[in-house]
XYZ file of C-alpha atoms in Angstrom:
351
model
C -19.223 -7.518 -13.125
C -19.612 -11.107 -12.276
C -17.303 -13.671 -11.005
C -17.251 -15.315 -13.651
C -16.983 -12.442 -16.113
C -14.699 -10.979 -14.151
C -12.515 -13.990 -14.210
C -13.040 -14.833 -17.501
C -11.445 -11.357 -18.552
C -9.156 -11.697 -16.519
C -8.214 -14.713 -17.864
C -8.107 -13.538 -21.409
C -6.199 -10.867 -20.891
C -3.293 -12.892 -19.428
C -3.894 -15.659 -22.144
C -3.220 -12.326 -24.765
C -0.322 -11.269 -22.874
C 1.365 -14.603 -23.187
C 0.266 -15.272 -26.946
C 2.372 -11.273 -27.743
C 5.170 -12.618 -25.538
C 5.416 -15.871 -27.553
C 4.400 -15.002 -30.786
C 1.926 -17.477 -31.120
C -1.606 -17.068 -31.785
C -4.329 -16.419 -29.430
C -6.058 -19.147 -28.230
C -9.720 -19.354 -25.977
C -9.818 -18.194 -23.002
C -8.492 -20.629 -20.115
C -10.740 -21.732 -17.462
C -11.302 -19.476 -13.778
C -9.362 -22.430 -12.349
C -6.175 -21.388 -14.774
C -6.246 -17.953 -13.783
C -3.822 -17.463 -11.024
C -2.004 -20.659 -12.415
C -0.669 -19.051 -15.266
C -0.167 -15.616 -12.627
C 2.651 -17.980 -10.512
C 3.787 -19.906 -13.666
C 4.538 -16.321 -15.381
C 5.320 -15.209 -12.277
C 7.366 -17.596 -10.659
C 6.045 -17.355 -6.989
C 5.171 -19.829 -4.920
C 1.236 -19.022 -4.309
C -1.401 -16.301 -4.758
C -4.501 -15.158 -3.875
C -7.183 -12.513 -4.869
C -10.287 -11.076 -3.242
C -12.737 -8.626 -5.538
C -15.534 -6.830 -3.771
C -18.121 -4.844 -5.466
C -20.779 -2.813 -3.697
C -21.470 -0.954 -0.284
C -21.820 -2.010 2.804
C -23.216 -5.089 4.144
C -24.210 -5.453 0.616
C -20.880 -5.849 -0.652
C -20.375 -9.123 -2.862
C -16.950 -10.371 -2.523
C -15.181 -12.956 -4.504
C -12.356 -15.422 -3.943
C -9.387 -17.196 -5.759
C -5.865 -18.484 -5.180
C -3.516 -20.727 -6.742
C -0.957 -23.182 -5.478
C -0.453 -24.475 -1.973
C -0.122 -22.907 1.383
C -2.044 -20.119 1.096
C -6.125 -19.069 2.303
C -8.413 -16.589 2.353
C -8.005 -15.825 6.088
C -4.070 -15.458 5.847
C -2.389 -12.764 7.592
C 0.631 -11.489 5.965
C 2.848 -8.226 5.891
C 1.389 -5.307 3.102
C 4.856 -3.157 2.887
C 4.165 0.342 1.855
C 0.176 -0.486 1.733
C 0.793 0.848 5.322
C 1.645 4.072 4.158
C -2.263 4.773 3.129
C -2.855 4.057 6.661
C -0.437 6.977 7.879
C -1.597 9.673 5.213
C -5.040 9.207 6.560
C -4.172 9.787 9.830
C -2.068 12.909 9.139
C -5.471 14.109 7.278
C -7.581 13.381 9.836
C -5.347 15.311 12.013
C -5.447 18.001 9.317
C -9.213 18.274 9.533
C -9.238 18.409 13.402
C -6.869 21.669 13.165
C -4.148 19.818 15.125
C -1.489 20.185 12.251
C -1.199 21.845 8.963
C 0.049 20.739 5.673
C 2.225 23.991 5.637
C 3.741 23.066 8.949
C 7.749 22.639 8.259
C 9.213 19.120 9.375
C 11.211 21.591 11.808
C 7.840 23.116 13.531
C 7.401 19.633 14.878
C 10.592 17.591 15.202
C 12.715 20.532 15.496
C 16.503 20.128 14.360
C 15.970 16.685 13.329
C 16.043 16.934 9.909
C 19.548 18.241 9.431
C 22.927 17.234 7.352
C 24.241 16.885 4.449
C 22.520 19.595 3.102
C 19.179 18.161 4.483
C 16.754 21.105 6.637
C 13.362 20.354 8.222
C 12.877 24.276 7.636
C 12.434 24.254 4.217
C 10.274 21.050 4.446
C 6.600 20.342 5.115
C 4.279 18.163 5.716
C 2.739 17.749 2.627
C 6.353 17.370 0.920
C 6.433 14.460 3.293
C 2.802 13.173 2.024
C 3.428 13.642 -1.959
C 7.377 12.442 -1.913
C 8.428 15.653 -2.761
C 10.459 15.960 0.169
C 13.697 14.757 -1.545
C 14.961 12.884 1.183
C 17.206 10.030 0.473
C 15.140 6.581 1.799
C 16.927 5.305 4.338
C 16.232 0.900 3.194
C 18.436 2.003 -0.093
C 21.273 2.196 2.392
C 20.085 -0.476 5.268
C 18.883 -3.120 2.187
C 15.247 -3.244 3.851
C 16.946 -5.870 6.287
C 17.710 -4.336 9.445
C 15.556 -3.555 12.081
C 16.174 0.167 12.906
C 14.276 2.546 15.084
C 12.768 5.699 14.020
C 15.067 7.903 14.956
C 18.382 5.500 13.490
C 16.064 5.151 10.410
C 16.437 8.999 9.848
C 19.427 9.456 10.779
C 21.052 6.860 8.490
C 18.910 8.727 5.755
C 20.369 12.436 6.920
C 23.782 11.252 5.949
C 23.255 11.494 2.185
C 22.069 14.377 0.203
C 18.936 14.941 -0.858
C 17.304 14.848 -4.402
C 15.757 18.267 -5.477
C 12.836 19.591 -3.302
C 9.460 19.314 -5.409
C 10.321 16.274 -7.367
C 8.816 13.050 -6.883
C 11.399 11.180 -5.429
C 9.800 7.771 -3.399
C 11.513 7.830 0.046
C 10.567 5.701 3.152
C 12.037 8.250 5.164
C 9.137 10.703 4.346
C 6.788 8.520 5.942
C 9.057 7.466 8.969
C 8.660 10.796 9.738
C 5.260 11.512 9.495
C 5.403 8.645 12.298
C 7.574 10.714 14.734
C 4.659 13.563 13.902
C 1.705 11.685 14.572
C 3.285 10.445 17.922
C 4.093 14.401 18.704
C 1.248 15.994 18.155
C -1.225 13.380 19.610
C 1.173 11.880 22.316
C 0.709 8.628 20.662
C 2.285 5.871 18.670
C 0.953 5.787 15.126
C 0.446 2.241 16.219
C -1.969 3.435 18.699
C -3.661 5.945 16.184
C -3.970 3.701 13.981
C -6.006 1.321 15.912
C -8.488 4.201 17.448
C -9.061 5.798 13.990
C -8.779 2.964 11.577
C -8.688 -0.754 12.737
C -11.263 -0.222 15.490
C -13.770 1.672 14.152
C -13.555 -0.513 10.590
C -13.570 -3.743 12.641
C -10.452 -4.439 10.570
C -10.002 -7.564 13.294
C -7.089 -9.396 11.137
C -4.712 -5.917 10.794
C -2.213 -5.163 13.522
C 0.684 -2.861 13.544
C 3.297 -5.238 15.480
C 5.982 -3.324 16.302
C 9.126 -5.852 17.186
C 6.750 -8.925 16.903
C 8.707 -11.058 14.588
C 6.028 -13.486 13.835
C 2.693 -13.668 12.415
C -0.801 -13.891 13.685
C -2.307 -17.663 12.818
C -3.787 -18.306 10.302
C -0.528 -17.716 8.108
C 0.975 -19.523 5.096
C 4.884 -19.511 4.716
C 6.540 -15.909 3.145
C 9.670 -16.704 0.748
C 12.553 -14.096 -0.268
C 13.393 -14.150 -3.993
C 16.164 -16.836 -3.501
C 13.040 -19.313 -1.985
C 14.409 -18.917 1.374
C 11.864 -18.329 4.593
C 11.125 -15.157 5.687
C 8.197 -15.669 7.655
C 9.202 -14.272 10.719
C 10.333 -10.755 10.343
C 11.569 -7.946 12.416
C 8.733 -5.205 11.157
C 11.178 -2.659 12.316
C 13.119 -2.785 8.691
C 9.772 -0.679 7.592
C 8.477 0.891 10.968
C 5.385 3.637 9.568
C 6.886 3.279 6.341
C 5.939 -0.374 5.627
C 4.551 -2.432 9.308
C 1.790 -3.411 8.593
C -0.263 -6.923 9.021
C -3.203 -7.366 7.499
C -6.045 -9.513 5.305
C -7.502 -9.578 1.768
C -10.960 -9.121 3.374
C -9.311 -6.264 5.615
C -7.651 -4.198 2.878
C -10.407 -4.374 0.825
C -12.684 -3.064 3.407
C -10.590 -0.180 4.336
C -9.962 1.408 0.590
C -13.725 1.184 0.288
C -14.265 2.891 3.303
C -11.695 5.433 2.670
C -12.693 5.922 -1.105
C -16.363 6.004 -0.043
C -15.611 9.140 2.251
C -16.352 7.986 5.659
C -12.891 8.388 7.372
C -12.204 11.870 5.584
C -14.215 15.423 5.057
C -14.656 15.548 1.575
C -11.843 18.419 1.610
C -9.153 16.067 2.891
C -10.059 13.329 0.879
C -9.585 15.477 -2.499
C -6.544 16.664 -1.309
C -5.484 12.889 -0.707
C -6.631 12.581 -4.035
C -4.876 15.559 -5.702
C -1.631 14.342 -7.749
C -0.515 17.800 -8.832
C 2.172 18.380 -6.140
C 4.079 15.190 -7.231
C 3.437 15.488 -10.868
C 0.673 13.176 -11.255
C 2.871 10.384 -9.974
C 1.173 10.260 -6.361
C -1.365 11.643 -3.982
C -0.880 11.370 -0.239
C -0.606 7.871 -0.053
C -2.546 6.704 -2.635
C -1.030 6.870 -6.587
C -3.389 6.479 -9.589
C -3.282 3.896 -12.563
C -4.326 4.900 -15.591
C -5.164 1.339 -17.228
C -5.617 0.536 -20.839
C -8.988 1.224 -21.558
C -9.075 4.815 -19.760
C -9.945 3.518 -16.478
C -8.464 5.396 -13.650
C -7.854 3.321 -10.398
C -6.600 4.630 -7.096
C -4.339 2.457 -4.169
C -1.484 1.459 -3.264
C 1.352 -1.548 -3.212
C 3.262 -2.910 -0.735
C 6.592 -5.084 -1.167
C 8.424 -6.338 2.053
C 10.900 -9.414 2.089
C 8.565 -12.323 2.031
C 5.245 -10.654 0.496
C 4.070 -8.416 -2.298
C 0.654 -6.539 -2.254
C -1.500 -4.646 -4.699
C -4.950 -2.572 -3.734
C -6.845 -0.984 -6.406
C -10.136 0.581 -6.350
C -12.550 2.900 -8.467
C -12.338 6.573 -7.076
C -15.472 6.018 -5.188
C -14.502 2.774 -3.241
C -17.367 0.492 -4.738
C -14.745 -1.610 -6.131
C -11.458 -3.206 -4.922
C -9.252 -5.526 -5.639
C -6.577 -6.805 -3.289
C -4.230 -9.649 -4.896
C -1.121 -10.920 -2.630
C 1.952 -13.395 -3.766
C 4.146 -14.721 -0.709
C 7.223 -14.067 -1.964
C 8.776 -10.611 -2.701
C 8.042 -9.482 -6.038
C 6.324 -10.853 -9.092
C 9.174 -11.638 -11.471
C 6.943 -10.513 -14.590
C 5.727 -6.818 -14.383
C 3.322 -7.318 -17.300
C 0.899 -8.904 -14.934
C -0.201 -6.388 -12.744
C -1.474 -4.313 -15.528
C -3.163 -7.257 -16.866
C -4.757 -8.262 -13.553
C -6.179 -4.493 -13.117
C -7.551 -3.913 -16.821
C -9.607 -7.306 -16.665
C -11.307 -6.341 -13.080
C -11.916 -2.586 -14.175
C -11.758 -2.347 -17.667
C -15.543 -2.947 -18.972
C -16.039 -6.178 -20.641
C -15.893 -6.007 -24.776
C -17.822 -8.815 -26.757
């Protein structure tokens, strides 16, 4: 689909959304430069941006929008949970190279951590960890997802509540914290470091970063705002650690979901069973979750919300493509949009 087209649906489908929130009757279809106006006037953030790409390779189209001030196309900015993606495909690769198993129980590789309060790494694996299935209690429900915690205080805060039912999809941070503390045990690396070798170098991904205790942000950046408008630009990443680190770029996210969609970081095994919902329910994968949009369309990705900065990635099952829209604030006060904004890039055009 066009720009244009693209846009223009886009637009149309927000203009709808409006006209069955007000009652009033629908009216044409606002310009491309209204689009992401209405998104922060509906909204209420400060600022937004979106980047489509369509296509392979180096001949990938890509195409660019944003609305009020202080933000760019070259921004870095924290992606939250988007992060996660980034540690599932890691733990897969590791999968495919024999060094771990899904089986494997928690305990088999951080042995009598996971333990308390009716909490046991024995009865735990891997792929519980993966699919949130785990029913560990998520550790930022009890710190707020504002203090800076290491890995091991991250867990442990998390061990002293009970856990929800094994096999249930429960979404916990802690699950992925943990699959952290493997990757760094079985390779003898930081997922940090992992990350780069497997993922950010290879990709050329040259705006993402895992920055550890680096409070501030690689230039260029705009401003971040919590919900109350105050600035939260700089940021212990800490509050997230593998759960939720990461720094990144439109042009960088949408470059790795259509690399990892398009099967060149996973076997084809793997990436099914990234793919494959049925241990959570349908609700998630291994870091990915599926959206079934209005028109029947299936997308696959992944959001990320961190104080300052909310994230979506969507992309057709075979990577060709994405969308990656950002706001620099928190959350996106109406929920109704994100729907909207993923029916009108995916959902075929009706005359």
């Amino acid at each position: 689909m066009s720009t244009l087209r693209t846009l223009s649906a886009l637009s149309l489908s927000l203009l709808l959304l409006c006209a069955a929130t007000s009652g009033s009757s629908a009216q044409s279809a606002p310009t491309v430069d209204g689009l992401l106006p209405l998104l922060i006037t509906r909204g209420e953030v400060p600022a937004a941006a979106l980047l489509f790409r369509d296509g392979t390779g180096s001949r990938a189209s890509t195409s660019y929008a944003r609305a009020g001030t202080g933000i760019s196309r070259a921004d870095h900015f924290r992606a939250g949970s988007i992060t996660k993606t980034f540690i599932a495909t890691i733990v897969l690769q590791l999968a495919a190279e024999q060094r771990l198993s899904l089986s494997d129980t928690v305990e088999r590789h951080l042995p009598g951590l996971v333990r308390g309060a009716g909490n046991d790494g024995r009865a735990l694996t891997l792929r519980s960890l993966l699919t949130h299935t785990s029913g560990l209690y998520d550790f930022t429900a009890a710190s707020r997802g504002s203090v800076p915690l290491t890995p091991l205080q991250a867990v442990r805060l998390a061990l002293t509540h009970s856990p929800a039912p094994i096999g249930l999809f429960s979404y916990s941070n802690t699950n992925y914290v943990l699959l952290g503390m493997v990757i760094q045990q079985v390779t003898g690396a930081s997922y940090a470091t992992e990350a780069e070798r497997r993922i950010i170098a290879p990709l050329r991904l040259t705006g993402t970063s895992f920055p550890g205790s680096r409070t501030t942000l690689p230039a260029p950046h705009g401003r971040a705002y919590a919900t109350d408008g105050s600035d939260v630009t700089d940021l212990d990443p800490r509050v997230a650690g593998a759960a939720g680190e990461v720094v990144t770029t439109l042009a960088d996210l949408d470059r790795f979901y259509a690399t990892l969609l398009g099967g060149a970081l996973l076997p084809p095994r793997r990436l099914r069973e990234m793919l494959n919902t049925r241990t959570a329910h349908g609700s998630y994968g291994m870091g990915l979750f599926p959206v079934k949009l209005s028109c029947g369309t299936t997308v696959w990705g992944h959001n990320g919300r961190i104080s300052g900065s909310y994230v979506r990635t969507a992309a057709t099952v075979d990577g060709r493509r994405v969308l990656t829209f950002r706001v620099n604030t928190t959350a996106i006060a109406d929920p109704g949009l994100e729907p909207a904004l993923l029916a009108a890039e995916f959902c075929p055009r009706t005359s």
